[in-house]
Coordinates of C-alpha atoms and ligand atoms in Angstrom, one line a residue:
X1356 CA -45.9 -23.4 21.9
X1357 CA -44.1 -20.9 24.2
X1358 CA -43.3 -17.5 24.0
X1359 CA -41.9 -15.2 25.8
X1360 CA -39.8 -12.2 25.5
X1361 CA -36.5 -11.3 24.5
X1362 CA -33.8 -10.4 27.1
X1363 CA -33.4 -6.8 26.0
X1364 CA -34.3 -3.9 28.0
X1365 CA -35.0 -1.4 25.4
X1366 CA -38.1 -1.7 24.3
X1367 CA -37.8 -1.1 20.6
X1368 CA -34.0 -2.1 19.4
X1369 CA -34.6 -3.6 16.5
X1370 CA -35.6 -0.1 14.7
X1371 CA -32.2 1.6 16.2
X1372 CA -30.4 -1.4 14.8
X1373 CA -31.8 -1.0 11.2
X1374 CA -31.1 2.7 11.1
X1375 CA -28.0 2.6 13.2
X1376 CA -25.7 -0.1 10.7
X1377 CA -27.7 1.2 7.7
X1378 CA -24.4 1.1 5.6
X1379 CA -23.5 -1.9 6.1
X1380 CA -26.3 -4.7 5.7
X1381 CA -25.2 -7.0 3.8
X1382 CA -22.8 -8.6 6.7
X1383 CA -26.1 -10.4 7.9
X1384 CA -24.8 -13.2 5.5
X1385 CA -21.6 -13.3 6.5
X1386 CA -22.5 -13.7 9.9
X1387 CA -25.3 -16.3 9.3
X1388 CA -22.9 -18.5 7.5
X1389 CA -20.1 -18.1 10.1
X1390 CA -22.5 -19.2 12.6
X1391 CA -23.1 -22.1 10.5
X1392 CA -19.1 -23.0 10.3
X1393 CA -18.9 -23.1 13.8
X1394 CA -21.8 -25.3 14.2
X1395 CA -20.3 -27.4 11.8
X1396 CA -16.7 -27.8 13.0
X1397 CA -18.2 -28.2 16.7
X1398 CA -20.0 -31.0 15.6
X1399 CA -17.0 -32.8 14.4
X1400 CA -15.4 -31.8 17.7
X1401 CA -18.2 -33.6 19.6
X1402 CA -17.8 -36.9 17.1
X1403 CA -14.0 -36.8 17.5
X1404 CA -14.7 -37.0 21.4
X1405 CA -16.8 -39.9 21.3
X1406 CA -19.9 -38.0 22.6
X1407 CA -22.1 -38.7 19.6
X1408 CA -22.6 -41.8 17.5
X1409 CA -24.5 -40.6 14.3
X1410 CA -22.9 -40.1 11.2
X1411 CA -20.8 -36.6 10.2
X1412 CA -22.6 -37.4 6.8
X1413 CA -22.4 -35.1 4.2
X1414 CA -21.5 -31.2 5.8
X1415 CA -22.2 -28.9 3.2
X1416 CA -23.6 -25.5 4.2
X1417 CA -26.7 -24.6 1.7
X1418 CA -27.6 -21.1 1.0
X1419 CA -31.0 -21.3 -1.2
X1420 CA -33.4 -18.1 -1.9
X1421 CA -37.2 -18.3 -2.0
X1422 CA -38.2 -15.6 -4.4
X1423 CA -42.1 -16.0 -3.3
X1424 CA -41.5 -16.3 -0.1
X1425 CA -39.2 -13.6 0.1
X1426 CA -36.7 -15.6 2.2
X1427 CA -33.3 -16.6 2.4
X1428 CA -32.1 -19.9 4.1
X1429 CA -28.9 -21.0 5.6
X1430 CA -28.7 -24.6 6.5
X1431 CA -26.3 -26.2 8.0
X1432 CA -25.6 -29.7 9.3
X1433 CA -24.0 -28.7 12.8
X1434 CA -24.2 -29.3 16.1
X1435 CA -27.6 -28.1 16.2
X1436 CA -29.4 -26.5 19.3
X1437 CA -32.1 -27.5 21.9
X1438 CA -34.8 -25.4 23.1
X1439 CA -33.2 -24.5 26.1
X1440 CA -29.9 -23.6 24.1
X1441 CA -31.9 -21.4 22.0
X1442 CA -33.6 -19.3 25.0
X1443 CA -29.9 -19.3 26.2
X1444 CA -27.7 -18.3 23.5
X1445 CA -30.2 -16.5 21.0
X1446 CA -32.6 -15.1 23.4
X1447 CA -30.3 -13.8 25.9
X1448 CA -26.5 -13.8 24.9
X1449 CA -27.2 -12.9 21.2
X1450 CA -29.3 -10.2 21.7
X1451 CA -28.2 -8.9 25.2
X1452 CA -24.5 -8.6 23.8
X1453 CA -26.3 -6.9 21.1
X1454 CA -27.9 -4.2 23.2
X1455 CA -24.2 -3.8 25.2
X1456 CA -23.0 -3.4 21.7
X1457 CA -24.8 -0.3 20.5
X1458 CA -24.9 1.0 24.4
X1459 CA -21.0 1.1 24.1
X1460 CA -20.7 2.0 20.4
X1461 CA -23.9 4.7 20.3
X1462 CA -21.4 7.8 20.0
X1463 CA -19.2 6.9 17.1
X1464 CA -21.6 4.8 14.7
X1465 CA -19.6 6.1 11.5
X1466 CA -16.1 4.7 13.1
X1467 CA -17.1 1.2 13.5
X1468 CA -19.8 0.2 11.0
X1469 CA -18.3 -2.2 8.5
X1470 CA -15.7 -3.4 11.3
X1471 CA -17.6 -6.0 13.7
X1472 CA -19.7 -8.5 13.7
X1473 CA -22.9 -8.4 15.4
X1474 CA -23.5 -12.3 14.9
X1475 CA -27.1 -13.8 14.5
X1476 CA -28.8 -10.4 15.5
X1477 CA -27.4 -8.7 12.1
X1478 CA -30.2 -10.8 10.6
X1479 CA -32.6 -8.1 12.0
X1480 CA -31.2 -5.5 9.8
X1481 CA -32.5 -6.9 6.4
X1482 CA -36.0 -8.6 7.8
X1483 CA -39.6 -8.8 9.4
X1484 CA -39.2 -11.9 10.5
X1485 CA -36.7 -14.8 11.0
X1486 CA -37.0 -18.5 12.2
X1487 CA -34.5 -20.7 13.5
X1488 CA -35.2 -24.4 13.0
X1489 CA -32.5 -26.6 14.6
X1490 CA -31.8 -30.0 16.2
X1491 CA -29.2 -30.4 18.1
X1492 CA -26.8 -33.9 18.5
X1493 CA -28.3 -34.5 21.7
X1494 CA -29.5 -37.7 22.3
X1495 CA -33.5 -37.4 22.4
X1496 CA -33.3 -33.9 21.5
X1497 CA -36.5 -32.6 19.6
X1498 CA -36.6 -30.5 16.5
X1499 CA -37.8 -26.8 17.6
X1500 CA -38.4 -24.2 15.8
X1501 CA -37.8 -20.3 16.9
X1502 CA -39.9 -17.4 15.4
X1503 CA -39.3 -13.7 16.1
X1504 CA -40.9 -11.2 14.1
X1505 CA -39.0 -7.6 14.9
X1506 CA -39.6 -7.1 18.1
X1507 CA -38.5 -8.6 21.2
X1508 CA -41.5 -10.7 21.6
X1509 CA -40.3 -14.7 20.4
X1510 CA -42.0 -17.7 20.2
X1511 CA -40.6 -21.6 20.5
X1512 CA -42.3 -24.5 19.3
X1513 CA -41.9 -28.4 17.8
X1514 CA -40.6 -27.9 14.3
X1515 CA -39.7 -30.3 11.3
X1516 CA -36.5 -31.4 10.9
X1517 CA -35.2 -35.0 10.4
X1518 CA -31.2 -34.7 10.8
X1519 CA -29.0 -32.7 13.4
X1520 CA -28.4 -29.0 12.5
X1521 CA -30.1 -25.5 11.6
X1522 CA -31.6 -23.7 9.4
X1523 CA -32.3 -20.3 9.5
X1524 CA -34.6 -18.6 7.8
X1525 CA -34.5 -14.9 6.9
X1526 CA -37.7 -13.1 5.2
X1527 CA -36.6 -10.0 4.2
X1528 CA -38.6 -6.8 4.5
X1529 CA -39.2 -4.4 2.2
X1530 CA -36.2 -2.2 1.7
X1531 CA -34.0 -5.5 1.4
X1532 CA -35.6 -7.0 -1.9
X1533 CA -32.0 -7.1 -3.3
X1534 CA -30.8 -9.7 -1.4
X1535 CA -33.2 -12.0 -3.6
X1536 CA -31.2 -11.2 -6.4
X1537 CA -29.2 -14.7 -7.2
X1538 CA -26.8 -12.0 -8.7
X1539 CA -26.3 -10.0 -5.1
X1540 CA -26.1 -13.7 -3.0
X1541 CA -23.2 -14.9 -5.6
X1542 CA -21.0 -11.6 -4.9
X1543 CA -21.7 -11.6 -1.5
X1544 CA -20.7 -15.2 -1.2
X1545 CA -17.8 -14.3 -3.3
X1546 CA -16.7 -11.5 -1.6
X1547 CA -17.1 -13.0 2.3
X1548 CA -16.9 -16.5 1.8
X1549 CA -14.6 -17.3 -1.2
X1550 CA -12.1 -18.9 1.5
X1551 CA -14.3 -20.7 4.2
X1552 CA -13.3 -23.6 5.1
X1553 CA -16.5 -26.3 4.8
X1554 CA -17.9 -26.3 1.5
X1555 CA -20.9 -23.9 1.0
X1556 CA -23.5 -24.5 -1.9
X1557 CA -25.5 -21.6 -3.6
X1558 CA -28.1 -24.0 -6.0
X1559 CA -26.6 -26.0 -9.0
X1560 CA -24.4 -25.8 -11.3
X1561 CA -25.9 -24.8 -14.6
X1562 CA -25.4 -25.8 -18.0
X1563 CA -26.5 -24.8 -21.3
X1564 CA -29.3 -27.2 -22.7
X1565 CA -31.9 -26.9 -25.5
X1566 CA -31.4 -23.0 -25.9
X1567 CA -31.1 -22.1 -22.1
X1568 CA -29.8 -22.7 -18.7
X1569 CA -30.6 -25.6 -16.8
X1570 CA -29.2 -27.1 -13.3
X1571 CA -27.5 -30.2 -13.3
X1572 CA -27.4 -31.9 -10.1
X1573 CA -24.1 -30.7 -9.1
X1574 CA -24.3 -28.6 -6.2
X1575 CA -22.7 -25.1 -7.1
X1576 CA -19.6 -24.7 -4.3
X1577 CA -18.6 -21.1 -4.4
X1578 CA -15.8 -21.9 -2.2
X1579 CA -12.1 -22.9 -2.1
X1580 CA -11.9 -24.9 1.6
X1581 CA -8.2 -24.7 1.7
X1582 CA -6.5 -21.9 0.5
X1583 CA -3.3 -21.4 -0.3
X1584 CA -2.2 -19.6 3.1
X1585 CA -3.6 -22.1 5.2
X1586 CA -1.4 -25.4 3.8
X1587 CA 2.5 -25.7 4.4
X1588 CA 4.7 -23.7 2.8
X1589 CA 6.7 -27.3 2.1
X1590 CA 3.3 -28.1 0.6
X1591 CA 3.4 -25.3 -2.0
X1592 CA 4.9 -24.7 -5.1
X1593 CA 5.7 -21.5 -6.9
X1594 CA 2.6 -22.1 -9.1
X1595 CA 0.3 -22.8 -6.3
X1596 CA 1.6 -19.3 -4.9
X1597 CA 1.2 -17.8 -8.4
X1598 CA -2.2 -19.5 -9.3
X1599 CA -3.7 -18.4 -5.6
X1600 CA -2.5 -14.7 -6.5
X1601 CA -5.0 -14.8 -9.4
X1602 CA -7.6 -16.6 -7.3
X1603 CA -7.7 -12.9 -5.7
X1604 CA -6.8 -11.1 -8.4
X1605 CA -8.2 -12.6 -11.5
X1606 CA -7.0 -9.7 -14.0
X1607 CA -3.7 -8.8 -12.1
X1608 CA -0.3 -9.8 -14.2
X1609 CA 2.1 -12.3 -12.4
X1610 CA 3.2 -11.1 -9.0
X1611 CA 6.9 -10.9 -8.7
X1612 CA 7.4 -13.0 -5.9
X1613 CA 5.9 -13.9 -2.3
X1614 CA 6.1 -14.2 1.6
X1615 CA 4.1 -16.7 3.4
X1616 CA 3.5 -15.9 7.0
X1617 CA 3.1 -18.0 9.5
X1618 CA 2.9 -17.0 13.1
X1619 CA 1.7 -18.8 16.0
X1620 CA 3.6 -16.6 19.2
X1621 CA 2.8 -14.5 20.6
X1622 CA -0.1 -13.7 18.2
X1623 CA -1.9 -16.0 15.8
X1624 CA -1.4 -15.2 12.2
X1625 CA -1.0 -16.6 8.6
X1626 CA -1.3 -15.2 5.1
X1627 CA 0.3 -14.9 1.8
X1628 CA 2.0 -11.1 0.8
X1629 CA 2.7 -10.7 -2.5
X1630 CA 4.9 -7.6 -4.4
X1631 CA 2.8 -7.0 -7.2
X1632 CA 4.6 -6.2 -10.9
X1633 CA 2.9 -2.5 -10.9
X1634 CA 2.0 -0.6 -14.3
X1635 CA 1.2 2.5 -13.2
X1636 CA -0.2 4.2 -10.0
X1637 CA -3.5 3.3 -10.4
X1638 CA -2.9 -0.4 -10.4
X1639 CA -1.3 0.2 -6.9
X1640 CA -4.8 1.3 -5.4
X1641 CA -7.0 -1.3 -6.9
X1642 CA -6.0 -4.6 -5.5
X1643 CA -5.4 -4.2 -1.8
X1644 CA -4.6 -6.9 0.9
X1645 CA -7.4 -8.9 2.3
X1646 CA -8.0 -9.7 6.1
X1647 CA -9.5 -12.5 6.9
X1648 CA -10.5 -13.7 10.6
X1649 CA -10.3 -17.4 10.6
X1650 CA -10.9 -17.6 6.7
X1651 CA -14.1 -15.3 6.8
X1652 CA -13.4 -12.2 4.7
X1653 CA -13.6 -9.2 6.9
X1654 CA -12.6 -6.6 5.2
X1655 CA -9.9 -4.7 2.4
X1656 CA -8.5 -1.8 4.4
X1657 CA -5.8 -2.8 6.5
X1658 CA -4.2 0.5 7.6
X1659 CA -3.2 0.6 10.9
X1660 CA -2.6 -3.2 10.4
X1661 CA -0.2 -3.5 8.1
X1662 CA 2.8 -0.7 8.3
X1663 CA 1.5 1.9 5.7
X1664 CA 4.1 1.3 3.1
X1665 CA 3.2 -2.6 3.0
X1666 CA -0.3 -1.7 1.9
X1667 CA 1.0 -1.5 -1.7
X1668 CA 1.5 -5.0 -1.2
X1669 CA -1.4 -7.7 -2.4
X1670 CA -2.4 -10.7 -0.8
X1671 CA -3.9 -11.9 2.2
X1672 CA -3.7 -11.8 6.3
X1673 CA -5.6 -14.2 9.0
X1674 CA -5.8 -13.4 12.1
X1675 CA -8.3 -14.7 14.8
X1676 CA -6.1 -12.4 17.5
X1677 CA -7.1 -9.3 15.6
X1678 CA -10.1 -7.5 17.5
X1679 CA -12.0 -6.8 14.5
X1680 CA -15.2 -5.3 15.9
X1681 CA -14.0 -2.4 17.3
X1682 CA -13.7 1.3 15.9
X1683 CA -10.2 1.7 13.9
X1684 CA -9.0 4.5 16.4
X1685 CA -8.8 1.6 18.9
X1686 CA -7.3 -0.3 16.7
X1687 CA -4.3 1.6 15.9
X1688 CA -3.2 1.8 19.1
X1689 CA -3.7 -2.0 20.4
X1690 CA -0.3 -3.4 21.0
X1691 CA -1.2 -6.8 19.8
X1692 CA -1.9 -4.8 16.7
X1693 CA 1.1 -3.2 16.5
X1694 CA 3.4 -6.4 17.4
X1695 CA 1.8 -7.5 14.2
X1696 CA 2.5 -4.8 12.4
X1697 CA 6.1 -4.8 13.1
X1698 CA 6.4 -8.5 12.7
X1699 CA 5.2 -8.5 9.4
X1700 CA 7.6 -5.9 8.6
X1701 CA 10.2 -8.1 10.0
X1702 CA 9.3 -10.6 8.1
X1703 CA 9.2 -8.7 4.7
X1704 CA 12.8 -7.5 5.0
X1705 CA 14.0 -10.9 6.1
X1706 CA 12.2 -12.7 2.8
X1707 CA 13.8 -9.8 0.6
X1708 CA 17.2 -10.2 2.2
X1709 CA 16.9 -14.2 1.8
X1710 CA 16.2 -13.4 -2.1
X1711 CA 19.2 -11.1 -2.2
X1712 CA 21.4 -13.5 -0.8
X1713 CA 20.5 -16.7 -2.4
X1714 CA 20.2 -15.2 -6.1
X1715 CA 21.1 -11.5 -6.5
X1716 CA 20.9 -11.5 -10.4
X1717 CA 17.1 -12.5 -9.8
X1718 CA 16.8 -9.7 -7.2
X1719 CA 18.5 -7.0 -9.3
X1720 CA 16.2 -7.8 -12.5
X1721 CA 13.3 -7.5 -10.0
X1722 CA 14.8 -4.5 -8.3
X1723 CA 13.9 -1.8 -10.6
X1724 CA 9.9 -3.4 -9.7
X1725 CA 9.9 -3.4 -6.3
X1726 CA 12.4 -0.2 -5.3
X1727 CA 9.0 1.6 -4.9
X1728 CA 7.9 0.1 -2.2
X1729 CA 11.2 -0.7 -0.6
X1730 CA 12.2 3.2 -0.7
X1731 CA 9.3 4.0 0.7
X1732 CA 9.7 1.5 3.8
X1733 CA 13.3 2.9 4.3
X1734 CA 12.0 6.6 4.2
X1735 CA 9.0 5.8 6.7
X1736 CA 9.8 3.1 8.7
X1737 CA 13.7 3.3 10.8
X1738 CA 13.6 -0.5 11.4
X1739 CA 12.9 -1.3 7.9
X1740 CA 15.7 1.0 6.6
X1741 CA 17.9 -0.8 9.1
X1742 CA 16.9 -4.2 7.6
X1743 CA 17.0 -3.2 4.0
X1744 CA 20.2 -0.9 4.0
X1745 CA 22.3 -4.4 3.7
X1746 CA 19.8 -5.2 0.3
X1747 CA 18.3 -2.1 -1.2
X1748 CA 20.5 -0.8 -4.3
X1749 CA 21.9 1.8 -5.8
X1750 CA 21.2 1.6 -9.7
X1751 CA 24.1 3.5 -11.7
X1752 CA 23.4 4.8 -15.5
X1753 CA 25.3 2.0 -17.0
X1754 CA 23.0 0.3 -15.2
X1755 CA 25.1 -1.8 -13.3
X1756 CA 23.4 -2.5 -9.1
X1757 CA 25.4 -1.9 -5.8
X1758 CA 24.4 -2.2 -2.6
X1759 CA 25.3 1.0 -0.5
X1760 CA 28.0 -0.6 1.1
X1761 CA 29.6 -1.9 -2.3
X1762 CA 29.0 1.7 -3.9
X1763 CA 30.5 3.6 -1.5
X1764 CA 33.9 1.8 -1.6
X1765 CA 33.6 2.4 -5.7
X1766 CA 33.2 6.1 -5.6
X1767 CA 34.9 6.9 -1.9
X1768 CA 38.5 7.7 -3.2
X1769 CA 37.8 10.1 -6.5
X1770 CA 34.6 11.2 -5.4
X1771 CA 35.6 12.8 -2.0
X1772 CA 36.0 16.4 -2.4
X1773 CA 38.7 18.6 -0.4
X1774 CA 36.1 19.0 3.0
X1775 CA 35.8 15.1 2.9
X1776 CA 32.6 15.4 2.0
X1777 CA 31.6 12.0 -0.4
X1778 CA 30.1 13.7 -3.6
X1779 CA 27.1 11.0 -5.0
X1780 CA 26.7 12.4 -8.5
X1781 CA 23.4 11.0 -10.2
X1782 CA 21.2 12.0 -12.7
X1783 CA 17.3 12.0 -12.9
X1784 CA 17.5 11.5 -16.5
X1785 CA 19.9 9.8 -18.4
X1786 CA 19.0 11.4 -22.3
X1787 CA 18.5 14.8 -21.2
X1788 CA 21.6 15.2 -18.9
X1789 CA 23.7 13.2 -21.0
X1790 CA 26.3 15.7 -21.7
X1791 CA 26.8 16.0 -18.2
X1792 CA 27.0 12.4 -17.1
X1793 CA 29.7 12.2 -20.1
X1794 CA 31.7 15.2 -18.4
X1795 CA 31.7 13.5 -15.1
X1796 CA 32.6 10.5 -16.6
X1797 CA 35.4 11.8 -18.5
X1798 CA 37.0 12.8 -15.0
X1799 CA 36.5 9.1 -13.8
X1800 CA 33.2 9.8 -11.5
X1801 CA 30.3 7.6 -11.5
X1802 CA 26.8 8.6 -11.6
X1803 CA 23.8 7.2 -10.4
X1804 CA 20.0 6.8 -12.1
X1805 CA 17.6 8.5 -9.9
X1806 CA 14.6 8.4 -11.8
X1807 CA 12.4 6.4 -9.6
X1808 CA 9.1 8.1 -8.2
X1809 CA 10.2 8.6 -4.3
X1810 CA 13.8 8.9 -5.4
X1811 CA 13.6 13.0 -4.5
X1812 CA 12.3 12.0 -1.0
X1813 CA 15.0 8.6 -0.8
X1814 CA 18.1 11.6 -1.6
X1815 CA 17.4 13.5 1.4
X1816 CA 17.1 10.3 3.4
X1817 CA 20.3 8.7 2.2
X1818 CA 21.7 12.0 2.8
X1819 CA 21.0 11.7 6.3
X1820 CA 22.1 8.3 6.9
X1821 CA 25.4 8.3 4.9
X1822 CA 28.2 9.6 7.0
X1823 CA 29.8 12.7 5.7
X1824 CA 27.9 12.4 2.0
X1825 CA 25.9 14.8 -0.4
X1826 CA 24.0 14.0 -3.5
X1827 CA 23.9 16.4 -6.5
X1828 CA 22.5 16.1 -9.8
X1829 CA 25.0 16.0 -12.4
X1830 CA 23.6 19.0 -14.1
X1831 CA 23.7 21.1 -11.2
X1832 CA 26.7 22.8 -11.1
X1833 CA 29.7 22.8 -13.3
X1834 CA 31.7 19.2 -12.7
X1835 CA 34.8 20.6 -10.6
X1836 CA 32.4 22.7 -8.3
X1837 CA 30.1 19.4 -7.8
X1838 CA 33.0 17.8 -6.2
X1839 CA 35.9 20.5 -5.6
X1840 CA 39.8 19.6 -5.2
X1841 CA 42.3 21.7 -3.6
X1842 CA 43.7 22.6 -7.1
X1843 CA 42.4 26.0 -8.6
X1844 CA 42.7 27.3 -11.8
X1845 CA 43.4 31.0 -12.3
X1846 CA 41.1 33.2 -14.1
X1847 CA 41.8 34.7 -17.5
X1848 CA 39.5 37.4 -17.0
X1849 CA 39.7 40.0 -14.8
X1850 CA 36.5 41.5 -12.5
X1851 CA 36.2 44.4 -14.9
X1852 CA 36.2 42.1 -18.3
X1853 CA 33.5 39.8 -16.6
X1854 CA 31.1 42.7 -15.5
X1855 CA 31.4 43.9 -19.2
X1856 CA 31.0 40.9 -20.9
X1857 CA 27.4 39.8 -18.7
X1858 CA 25.3 42.1 -20.3
X1859 CA 26.5 41.3 -24.1
X1860 CA 26.2 37.3 -23.1
X1861 CA 22.8 38.2 -21.7
X1862 CA 21.9 40.1 -24.7
X1863 CA 22.5 37.1 -27.2
X1864 CA 19.6 34.9 -24.9
X1865 CA 16.2 34.4 -24.8
X1866 CA 14.4 34.8 -22.2
X1867 CA 17.4 35.9 -20.3
X1868 CA 16.0 37.3 -16.9
X1869 CA 15.8 33.3 -16.2
X1870 CA 19.2 33.1 -16.4
X1871 CA 22.3 34.3 -14.3
X1872 CA 25.6 34.5 -15.9
X1873 CA 28.4 33.5 -13.5
X1874 CA 32.1 32.9 -14.4
X1875 CA 34.4 30.3 -13.6
X1876 CA 37.7 29.2 -13.8
X1877 CA 37.7 26.0 -15.9
X1878 CA 40.1 24.3 -18.2
X1879 CA 40.7 25.4 -21.7
X1880 CA 39.5 22.6 -22.7
X1881 CA 36.5 22.2 -20.7
X1882 CA 32.7 23.7 -22.5
X1883 CA 33.3 27.4 -23.3
X1884 CA 29.7 27.7 -21.6
X1885 CA 27.2 25.6 -19.3
X1886 CA 23.8 25.9 -17.9
X1887 CA 23.2 24.3 -14.6
X1888 CA 20.5 24.4 -11.9
X1889 CA 21.0 25.0 -8.4
X1890 CA 20.7 21.4 -6.5
X1891 CA 18.8 22.8 -3.8
X1892 CA 16.2 25.2 -5.7
X1893 CA 15.4 22.2 -7.4
X1894 CA 15.3 19.8 -5.0
X1895 CA 12.9 21.7 -3.2
X1896 CA 11.0 22.6 -6.4
X1897 CA 10.5 18.6 -6.7
X1898 CA 9.6 18.2 -3.2
X1899 CA 6.7 20.6 -2.9
X1900 CA 5.7 19.3 -6.6
X1901 CA 5.3 16.0 -4.7
X1902 CA 3.0 17.4 -1.7
X1903 CA 4.4 18.6 1.4
X1904 CA 4.9 21.5 3.4
X1905 CA 7.0 23.2 1.0
X1906 CA 4.3 24.8 -1.4
X1907 CA 6.1 28.4 -1.6
X1908 CA 8.9 27.1 -3.6
X1909 CA 6.6 25.5 -6.0
X1910 CA 5.4 28.7 -6.9
X1911 CA 9.0 29.8 -7.6
X1912 CA 9.9 30.0 -11.6
X1913 CA 12.4 28.1 -12.9
X1914 CA 15.9 29.9 -12.5
X1915 CA 19.1 28.5 -14.1
X1916 CA 23.0 29.4 -14.1
X1917 CA 24.9 30.1 -17.6
X1918 CA 28.1 29.2 -16.5
X1919 CA 31.0 31.1 -18.3
X1920 CA 34.4 29.1 -18.7
X1921 CA 36.3 32.3 -18.3
X1922 CA 39.2 30.6 -19.7
X1923 CA 37.9 29.0 -22.9
X1924 CA 39.8 30.7 -25.6
X1925 CA 36.5 31.3 -27.4
X1926 CA 35.0 33.3 -24.6
X1927 CA 38.6 35.1 -24.5
X1928 CA 38.1 35.9 -28.6
X1929 CA 34.6 37.1 -27.6
X1930 CA 36.2 39.3 -24.8
X1931 CA 38.8 40.5 -27.7
X1932 CA 36.5 41.2 -29.9
X1933 CA 34.0 43.3 -27.5
X1934 CA 36.7 45.0 -26.4
X1935 CA 38.0 46.1 -29.8
X1936 CA 34.9 47.2 -30.6
X1937 CA 33.5 49.1 -28.1
X1938 CA 36.8 49.9 -26.4
X1939 CA 37.2 53.1 -27.9
X1940 CA 33.4 54.5 -27.4
X1941 CA 34.0 53.1 -23.7
X1942 CA 36.9 54.8 -23.6
X1943 CA 35.4 58.6 -24.5
X1944 CA 32.6 57.6 -22.5
X1945 CA 35.4 56.9 -19.4
X1946 CA 36.7 60.3 -20.3
X1947 CA 33.3 61.8 -19.9
X1948 CA 32.4 60.3 -16.9
X1949 CA 35.9 61.4 -15.0
X1950 CA 34.8 65.1 -13.6
X1951 CA 31.7 63.3 -12.4
X1952 CA 33.3 60.5 -10.8
X1953 CA 35.6 63.1 -9.6
X1954 CA 32.3 64.9 -8.1
X1955 CA 31.4 61.9 -6.3
X1956 CA 34.4 61.5 -4.5
X1957 CA 34.7 64.9 -3.2
X1958 CA 30.9 65.0 -2.1
X1959 CA 32.0 61.5 -0.3
X1960 CA 34.6 63.0 1.2
Ligands
LIG1465 P1 -21.5 -15.6 18.4 O1 -21.2 -16.4 16.9 O2 -20.8 -14.3 18.3 O3 -21.2 -16.7 19.6 P2 -24.1 -15.2 17.5 O4 -25.4 -13.9 17.8 O5 -24.0 -14.9 16.1 O6 -23.0 -14.8 18.4 O7 -24.9 -16.3 18.0 C1 -24.6 -16.7 19.3 C2 -25.0 -18.3 19.8 O8 -26.0 -19.1 19.2 C3 -23.8 -19.0 19.2 O9 -22.8 -18.7 19.6 C4 -24.2 -20.2 19.3 O10 -24.0 -20.9 19.9 C5 -25.9 -20.2 18.7 N1 -25.8 -20.5 17.3 C6 -26.1 -19.1 16.5 N2 -26.1 -19.7 15.0 C7 -26.3 -21.2 15.3 C8 -25.9 -22.6 14.2 N3 -26.2 -22.2 13.2 N4 -25.9 -23.5 14.9 C9 -25.8 -23.7 16.1 N5 -25.8 -23.0 17.2 C10 -26.0 -21.5 16.2

């Protein structure tokens, strides 16, 4: 038996590590299993290179708990290690890299936790003692047993194991008893190892027999070694994609469509993204894109790696090139990550464009469900706007869909006002704004339906992008004001008559201080009165309700215009009657006021 000191300079690095990484102890299992997978792969390589003559045999990685000994064992049939290799890879490299790591990140512990792998070393976060029993594939290699009890001291002796491979046995400390629960380990295996490329067995499949669960002799394999994203798109049918979606999110509805990513230059990236069917906002948040590194689950917070708007999608991304063991802020400025992000965006846009071109009908059917993603993307990412503006759709109040280009053609002639501005009329609520829509349509105008969650922002965006164009809601003014043409109609009422009529009208309405009476010279057969709300004020209020910096507008009460048609016979009648009734009285008052008025004039002189 040999003993020695692990090559770390800090005397007691273990307790520090334990405390440091407190919140993420569970990753030890991911790390041990990843090592086992690597070792298994390496043995395959060695065999195919002809350097090892033995059998590959059953490669299953086995995970088992021993409640009495308070241990978990991860056992592989991989390449194994000789005593020399243990000294080199475990004692020196593994531990010194842990020390480097700590040294580098000691000031930013919060940012890094959860986004790195500490490798083998992380098993000390949960244990008092770790043993490695390993036998190398090398000819004549003896089984070695390495033991380390949570201090820089270790022992190395001969161990017992007949076949090539490695057992890592972790003796849990008193704070880590949770990992002795079968359910906890199952949960972790499901989280981190669900799609690992080598079969992982955790106990046996159970069956119900004589009133209790008993083990069968079949291994309980917890992973799918060939998940859809690792296969060629040509091998997969639509239903394979849907099935895989449900493997990821068991209770979600079928997705709308998917995008299979497969990039090998200038970086490696595979994955499948899905456009989910969304029922409400809560649903969007719940299921997230999962990030993998060579099929090992890393995280489901992909902010910074994929463009913001695409974080609303579902699915998986797998890249060995995304630097996982570093802090978030670094990630966001990493140029590789930026490339990945813009590439994913391009792929998504290309795929949407392809569906649009291939099957416009299908695309239109899905539009209402996907518009949230697309509009969000168009608002936030210039590059995406460029691509998406070719296939994004506008829907009118008849439920017809148009591309931007198509729609402009349709309205350009009729809806251009005297200042050469193309006016896009829209409604946010077909029923509530029904009469306004009807009026606009009677003029031969078309009205868009903009009822989506992001449409307030989206409209702003479109106004900036479209040349000489403006969006106005159908009820923001009388139609002839919304789209002003050259011809004007003379008003039948004089200024004085309008002044007199205003208080009369106001006296008849409830909450009159919310209304501003405005006279317009409309046609005789237009409505006598109409209530409108200014586009500007309403939009500012809508925007501030959505959050943003315009909180000030949110507190302004709703104000409306009461537009009176100065040329409507009914209004004429009211004026006539008013003048008749109050005429005489007014005349008398006027008489009395004359000397006063004259006095005022004099004083002014
Ligand atoms: P990393 O896996 O990032 O290299 P680790 O600290 O996890 O770092 O492991 C250090 C080294 O120990 C590995 O590179 C590998 O050579 C060796 N090793 C760890 N676990 C095993 C195993 N189960 N079988 C064979 N070699 C292993």
